[in-house]
Tab-separated table of C-alpha atoms in Angstrom:
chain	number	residue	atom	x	y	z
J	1	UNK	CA	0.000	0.000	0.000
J	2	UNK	CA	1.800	3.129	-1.127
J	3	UNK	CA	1.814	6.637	1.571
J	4	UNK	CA	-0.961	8.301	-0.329
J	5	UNK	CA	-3.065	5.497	-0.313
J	6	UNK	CA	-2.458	5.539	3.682
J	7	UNK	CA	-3.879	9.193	3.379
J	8	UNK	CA	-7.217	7.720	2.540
J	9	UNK	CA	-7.803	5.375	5.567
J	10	UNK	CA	-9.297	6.924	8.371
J	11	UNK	CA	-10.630	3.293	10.579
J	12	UNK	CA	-8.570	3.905	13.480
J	13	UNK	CA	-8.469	0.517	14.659
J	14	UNK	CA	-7.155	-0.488	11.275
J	15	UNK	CA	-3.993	2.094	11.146
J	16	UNK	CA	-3.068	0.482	14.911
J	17	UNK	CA	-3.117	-2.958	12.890
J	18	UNK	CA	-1.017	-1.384	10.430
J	19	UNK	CA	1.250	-0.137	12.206
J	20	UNK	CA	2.113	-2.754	14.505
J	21	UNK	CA	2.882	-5.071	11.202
J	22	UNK	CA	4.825	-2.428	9.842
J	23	UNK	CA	6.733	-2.619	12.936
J	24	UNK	CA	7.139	-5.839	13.294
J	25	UNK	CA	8.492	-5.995	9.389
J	26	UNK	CA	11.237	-3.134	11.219
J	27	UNK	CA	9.744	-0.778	8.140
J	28	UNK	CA	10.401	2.218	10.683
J	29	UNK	CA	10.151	4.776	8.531
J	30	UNK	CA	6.583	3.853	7.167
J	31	UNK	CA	5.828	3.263	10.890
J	32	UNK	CA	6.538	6.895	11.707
J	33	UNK	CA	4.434	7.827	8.281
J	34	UNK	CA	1.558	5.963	9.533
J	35	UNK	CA	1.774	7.050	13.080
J	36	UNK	CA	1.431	10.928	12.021
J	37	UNK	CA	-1.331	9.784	10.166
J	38	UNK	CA	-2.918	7.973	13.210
J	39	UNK	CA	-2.516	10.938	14.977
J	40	UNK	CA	-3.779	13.870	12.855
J	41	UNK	CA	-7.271	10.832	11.903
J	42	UNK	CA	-7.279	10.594	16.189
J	43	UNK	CA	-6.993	14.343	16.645
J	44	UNK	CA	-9.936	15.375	14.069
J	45	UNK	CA	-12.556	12.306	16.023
J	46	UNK	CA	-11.517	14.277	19.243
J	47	UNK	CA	-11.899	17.678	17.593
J	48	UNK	CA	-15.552	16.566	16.173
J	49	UNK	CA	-16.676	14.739	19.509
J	50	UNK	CA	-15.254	18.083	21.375
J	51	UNK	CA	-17.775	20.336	19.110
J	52	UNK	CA	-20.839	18.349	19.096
J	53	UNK	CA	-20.484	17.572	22.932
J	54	UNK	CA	-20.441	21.930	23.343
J	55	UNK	CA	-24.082	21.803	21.668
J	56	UNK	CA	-25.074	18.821	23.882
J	57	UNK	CA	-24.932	16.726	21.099
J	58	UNK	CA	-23.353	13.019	21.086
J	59	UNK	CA	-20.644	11.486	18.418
J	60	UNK	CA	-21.212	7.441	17.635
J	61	UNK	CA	-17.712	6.268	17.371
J	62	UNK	CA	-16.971	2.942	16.386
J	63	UNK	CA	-13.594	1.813	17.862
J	64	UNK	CA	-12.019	-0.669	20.411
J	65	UNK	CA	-11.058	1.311	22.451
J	66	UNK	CA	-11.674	4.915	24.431
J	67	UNK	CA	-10.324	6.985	21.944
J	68	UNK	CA	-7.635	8.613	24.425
J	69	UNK	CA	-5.800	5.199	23.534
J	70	UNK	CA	-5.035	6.134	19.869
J	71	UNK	CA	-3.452	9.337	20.723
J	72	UNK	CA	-1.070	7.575	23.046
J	73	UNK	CA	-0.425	4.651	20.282
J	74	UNK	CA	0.342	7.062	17.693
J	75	UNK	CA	3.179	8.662	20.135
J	76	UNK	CA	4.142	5.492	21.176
J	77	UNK	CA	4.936	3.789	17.950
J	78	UNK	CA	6.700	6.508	16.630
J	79	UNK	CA	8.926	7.206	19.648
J	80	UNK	CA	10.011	3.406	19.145
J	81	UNK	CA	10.654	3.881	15.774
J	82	UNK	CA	13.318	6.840	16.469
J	83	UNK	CA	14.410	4.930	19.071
J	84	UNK	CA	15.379	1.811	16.480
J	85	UNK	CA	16.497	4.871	14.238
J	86	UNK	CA	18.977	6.088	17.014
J	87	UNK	CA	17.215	9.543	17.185
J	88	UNK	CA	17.156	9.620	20.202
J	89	UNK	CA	16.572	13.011	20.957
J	90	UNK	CA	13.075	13.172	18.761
J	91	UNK	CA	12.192	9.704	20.631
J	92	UNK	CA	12.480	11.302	24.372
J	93	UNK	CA	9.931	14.594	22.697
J	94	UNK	CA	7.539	11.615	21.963
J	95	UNK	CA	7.586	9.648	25.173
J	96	UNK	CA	7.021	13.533	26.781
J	97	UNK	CA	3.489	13.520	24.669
J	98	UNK	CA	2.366	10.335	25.653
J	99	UNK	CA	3.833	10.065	28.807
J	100	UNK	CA	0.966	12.785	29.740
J	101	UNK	CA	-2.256	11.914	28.039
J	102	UNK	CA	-4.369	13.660	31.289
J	103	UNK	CA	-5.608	16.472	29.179
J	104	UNK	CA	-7.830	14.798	27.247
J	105	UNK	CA	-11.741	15.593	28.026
J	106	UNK	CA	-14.119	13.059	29.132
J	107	UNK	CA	-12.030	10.723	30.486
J	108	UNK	CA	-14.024	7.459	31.702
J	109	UNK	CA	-12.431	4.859	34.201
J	110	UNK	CA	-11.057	2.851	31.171
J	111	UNK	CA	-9.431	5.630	29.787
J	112	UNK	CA	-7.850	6.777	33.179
J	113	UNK	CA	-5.891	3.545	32.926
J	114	UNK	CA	-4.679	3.773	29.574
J	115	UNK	CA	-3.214	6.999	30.802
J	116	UNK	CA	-2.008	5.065	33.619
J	117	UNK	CA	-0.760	2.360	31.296
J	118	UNK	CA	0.752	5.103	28.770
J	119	UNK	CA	2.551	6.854	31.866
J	120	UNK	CA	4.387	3.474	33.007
J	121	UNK	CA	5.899	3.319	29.041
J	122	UNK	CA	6.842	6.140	29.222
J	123	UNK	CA	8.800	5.531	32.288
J	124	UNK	CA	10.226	2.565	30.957
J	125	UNK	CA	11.059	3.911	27.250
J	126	UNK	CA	12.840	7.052	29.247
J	127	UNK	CA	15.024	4.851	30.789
J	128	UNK	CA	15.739	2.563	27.746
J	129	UNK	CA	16.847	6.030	25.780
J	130	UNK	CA	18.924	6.671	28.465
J	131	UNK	CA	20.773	3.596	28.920
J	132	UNK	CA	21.204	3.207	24.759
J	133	UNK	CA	22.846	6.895	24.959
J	134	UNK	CA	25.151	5.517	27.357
J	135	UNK	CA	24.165	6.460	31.056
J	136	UNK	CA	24.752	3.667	33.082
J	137	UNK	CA	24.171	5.428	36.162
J	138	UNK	CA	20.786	5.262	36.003
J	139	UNK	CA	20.772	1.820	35.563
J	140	UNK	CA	20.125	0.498	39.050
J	141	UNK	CA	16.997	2.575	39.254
J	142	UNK	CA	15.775	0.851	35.644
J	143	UNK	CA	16.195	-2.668	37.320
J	144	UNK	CA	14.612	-1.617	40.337
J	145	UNK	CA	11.377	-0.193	38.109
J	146	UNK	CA	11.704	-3.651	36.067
J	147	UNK	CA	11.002	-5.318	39.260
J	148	UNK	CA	8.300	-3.797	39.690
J	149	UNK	CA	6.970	-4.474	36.423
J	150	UNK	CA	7.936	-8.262	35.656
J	151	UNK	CA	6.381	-8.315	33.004
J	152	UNK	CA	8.244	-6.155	30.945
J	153	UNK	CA	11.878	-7.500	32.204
J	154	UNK	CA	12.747	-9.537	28.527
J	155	UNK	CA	12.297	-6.436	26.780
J	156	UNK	CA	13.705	-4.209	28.499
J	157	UNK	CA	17.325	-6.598	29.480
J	158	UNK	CA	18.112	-7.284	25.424
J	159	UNK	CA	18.031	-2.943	25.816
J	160	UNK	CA	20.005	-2.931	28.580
J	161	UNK	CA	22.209	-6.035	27.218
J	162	UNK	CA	22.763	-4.166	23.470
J	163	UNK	CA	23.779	-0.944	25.439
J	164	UNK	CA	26.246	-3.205	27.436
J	165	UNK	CA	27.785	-5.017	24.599
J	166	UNK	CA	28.031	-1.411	22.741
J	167	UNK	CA	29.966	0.379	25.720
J	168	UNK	CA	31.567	-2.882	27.160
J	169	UNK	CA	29.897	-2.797	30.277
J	170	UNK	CA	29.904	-5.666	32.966
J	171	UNK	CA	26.446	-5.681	34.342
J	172	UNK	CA	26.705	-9.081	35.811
J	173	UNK	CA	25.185	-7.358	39.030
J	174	UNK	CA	22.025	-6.555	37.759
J	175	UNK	CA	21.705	-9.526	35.168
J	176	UNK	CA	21.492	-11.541	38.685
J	177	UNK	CA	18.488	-9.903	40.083
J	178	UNK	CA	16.184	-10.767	37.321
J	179	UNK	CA	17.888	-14.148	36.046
J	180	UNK	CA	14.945	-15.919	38.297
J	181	UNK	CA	12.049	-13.554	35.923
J	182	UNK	CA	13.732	-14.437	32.771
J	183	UNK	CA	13.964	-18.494	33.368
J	184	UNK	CA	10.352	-18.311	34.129
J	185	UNK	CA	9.925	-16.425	31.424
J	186	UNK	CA	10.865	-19.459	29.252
J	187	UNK	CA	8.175	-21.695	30.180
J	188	UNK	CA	5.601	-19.167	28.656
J	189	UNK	CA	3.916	-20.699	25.396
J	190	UNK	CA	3.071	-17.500	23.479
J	191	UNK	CA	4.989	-17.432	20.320
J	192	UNK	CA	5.790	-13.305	21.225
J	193	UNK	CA	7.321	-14.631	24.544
J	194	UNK	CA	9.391	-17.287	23.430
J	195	UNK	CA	10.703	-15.258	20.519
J	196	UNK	CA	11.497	-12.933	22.810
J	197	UNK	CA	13.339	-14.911	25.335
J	198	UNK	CA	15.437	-16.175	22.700
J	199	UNK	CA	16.779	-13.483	21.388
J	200	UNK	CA	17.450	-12.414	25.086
J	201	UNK	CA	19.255	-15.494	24.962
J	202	UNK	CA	21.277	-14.598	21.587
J	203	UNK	CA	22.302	-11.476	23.030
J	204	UNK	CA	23.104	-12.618	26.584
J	205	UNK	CA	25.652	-14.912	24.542
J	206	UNK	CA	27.008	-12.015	22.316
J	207	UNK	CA	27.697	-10.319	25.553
J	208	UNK	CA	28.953	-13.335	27.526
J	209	UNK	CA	31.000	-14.420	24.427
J	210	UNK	CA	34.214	-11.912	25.671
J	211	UNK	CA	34.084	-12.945	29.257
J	212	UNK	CA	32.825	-16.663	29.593
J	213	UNK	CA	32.801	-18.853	26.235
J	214	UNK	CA	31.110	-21.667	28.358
J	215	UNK	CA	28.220	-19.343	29.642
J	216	UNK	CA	27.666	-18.268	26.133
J	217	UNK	CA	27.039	-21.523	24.772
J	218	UNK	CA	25.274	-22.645	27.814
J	219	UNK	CA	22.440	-19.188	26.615
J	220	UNK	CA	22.463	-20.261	22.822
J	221	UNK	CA	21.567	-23.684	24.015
J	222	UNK	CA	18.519	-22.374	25.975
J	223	UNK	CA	17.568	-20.221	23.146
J	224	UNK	CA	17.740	-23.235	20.536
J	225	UNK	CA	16.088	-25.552	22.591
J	226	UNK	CA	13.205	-23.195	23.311
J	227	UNK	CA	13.003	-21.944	20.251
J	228	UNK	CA	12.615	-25.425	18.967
J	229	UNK	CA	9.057	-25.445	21.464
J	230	UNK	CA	7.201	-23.447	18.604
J	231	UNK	CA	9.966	-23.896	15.889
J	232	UNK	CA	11.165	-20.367	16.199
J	233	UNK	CA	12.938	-20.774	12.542
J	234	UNK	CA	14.620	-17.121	13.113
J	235	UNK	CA	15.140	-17.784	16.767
J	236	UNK	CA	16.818	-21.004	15.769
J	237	UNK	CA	19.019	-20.027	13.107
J	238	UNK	CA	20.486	-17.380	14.305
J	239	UNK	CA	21.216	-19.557	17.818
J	240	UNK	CA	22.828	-22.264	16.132
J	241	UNK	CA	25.068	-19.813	13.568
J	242	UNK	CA	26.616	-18.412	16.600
J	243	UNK	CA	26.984	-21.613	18.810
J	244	UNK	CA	28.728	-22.804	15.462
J	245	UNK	CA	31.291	-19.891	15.762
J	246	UNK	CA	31.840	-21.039	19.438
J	247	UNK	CA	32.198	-24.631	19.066
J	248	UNK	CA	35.346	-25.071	19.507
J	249	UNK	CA	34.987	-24.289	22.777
J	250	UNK	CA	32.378	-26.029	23.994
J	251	UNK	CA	32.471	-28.929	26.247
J	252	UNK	CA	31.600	-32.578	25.511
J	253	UNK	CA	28.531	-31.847	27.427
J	254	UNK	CA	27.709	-29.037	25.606
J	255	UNK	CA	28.073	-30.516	22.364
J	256	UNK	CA	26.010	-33.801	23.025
J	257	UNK	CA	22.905	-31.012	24.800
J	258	UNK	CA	23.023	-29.365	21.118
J	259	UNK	CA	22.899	-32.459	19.354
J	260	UNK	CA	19.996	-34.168	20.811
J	261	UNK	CA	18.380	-30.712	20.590
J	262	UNK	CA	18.798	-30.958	16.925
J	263	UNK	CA	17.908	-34.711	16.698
J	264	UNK	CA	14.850	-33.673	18.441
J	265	UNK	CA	13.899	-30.539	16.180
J	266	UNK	CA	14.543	-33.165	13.017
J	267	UNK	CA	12.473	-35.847	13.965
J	268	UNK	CA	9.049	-34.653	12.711
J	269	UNK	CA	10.994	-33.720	9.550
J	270	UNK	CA	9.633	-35.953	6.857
J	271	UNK	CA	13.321	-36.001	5.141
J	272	UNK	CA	15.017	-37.164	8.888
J	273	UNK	CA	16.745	-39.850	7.879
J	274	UNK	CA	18.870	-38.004	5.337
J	275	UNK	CA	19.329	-35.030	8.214
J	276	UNK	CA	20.246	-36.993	11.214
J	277	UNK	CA	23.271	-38.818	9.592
J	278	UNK	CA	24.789	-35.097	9.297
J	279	UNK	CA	24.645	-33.762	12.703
């Protein structure tokens, strides 16, 4: 679908569906494109209810969700965007906009806790900025927050681990306190989960790779063999490319853990017995 087609579609629902595939895809640029456009479509709905509610008269809306929700989405999107784009700077103005979605009129109990919900990403994107622009001091207050929010420790630790492996930190520290969040983490079945634990996984081992070969291995073979739960093909790969690079030094034990793992993977492959005689 080309930008000015974009233009045309006004379903706000549909441009959060949108967007969220376009970043998935890592298209960041069109995500920014179709977050302006999600919220200039969210800002004329508010602008229309806002008149017709002076002259005591009522808007139908049909979306999902209370419409405060779409402002916040549109800010949030596009502040993660910069953020993949390293523009920093522009990413920090857009966590300040949805960080503080109170000024929006007529403001129901739902939509006081998407503010809420809004206001704790913002907290949590602030400190990601920060730690990818190289502040480590404030890192013992992010793992303190994460904590507090469990459920937002994988994300947040590949951040804090890709900051670390960019300005050579040694965070062991801090990678203890949430180790027991992030095994438990493993044992969730959602494919979003998984794929995010192993590529926590991968970059635990890019990071572990210059101070502990053995630990390294020891996280690509949790990431394969968990990827392998859902057959994480990307997950996978990408796992056993860089336990490759390592094997050398890997231990017997090692080896024969990444074996059976791929013995396992291959045996509901219809071509196995051409497979297993190579691994």
């Amino acid at each position: 679908m080309s930008e000015l087609q974009i233009q045309d579609i006004t379903s706000l629902d549909y441009l959060v569906q949108m967007i969220e595939i376009a970043y998935r895809t890592e298209q960041m640029e069109r995500v920014i494109h179709i977050a302006n456009h999600l919220y200039s479509c969210t800002n004329e709905v508010y602008k229309q209810a806002q008149f017709l509610e002076a002259k005591n008269k009522k808007k139908r809306i049909t979306i999902n969700r209370p419409l405060v929700y779409y402002f916040g989405k549109s800010h949030l999107m596009k502040g993660l965007a910069l953020q993949k784009l390293e523009r920093y700077q522009e990413s920090l103005e857009c966590i300040d906009k949805y960080q503080e979605l109170g000024w929006v009129n007529g403001l129901d109990e739902e939509g006081l806790t998407v503010v809420e919900d809004f206001r704790m990403f913002g907290k949590a994107n602030r400190y990601s900025i920060e730690i990818l622009m190289g502040n480590k001091d404030v890192l013992d207050e992010y793992i303190t927050f994460l904590l507090d929010h469990p459920e937002e420790i994988i994300p947040e630790c590949i951040t804090i681990l890709e900051a670390a492996i960019a300005n050579g930190w040694k965070i062991e520290e801090y990678l203890v306190r949430v180790l027991p969040y992030n095994e438990s983490f493993a044992m969730l079945e959602q494919a979003e989960n998984v794929s995010l634990f192993v590529h926590y996984m991968y970059c635990l081992a890019l990071y572990k790779m210059p101070l502990c070969k053995n630990d390294a291995i020891d996280a690509l073979i949790s990431g394969i063999a968990v990827s392998c739960k859902i057959e994480l093909e990307a997950g996978f790969r990408k796992c056993c490319a860089l336990f490759e690079t390592l094997r050398e030094s890997a231990s017997e034990k090692q080896i024969a853990q990444y074996k059976n793992i791929l013995k396992g993977a291959l045996r509901n492959e219809k071509n196995y017995a051409y497979i297993s005689c190579h691994v």
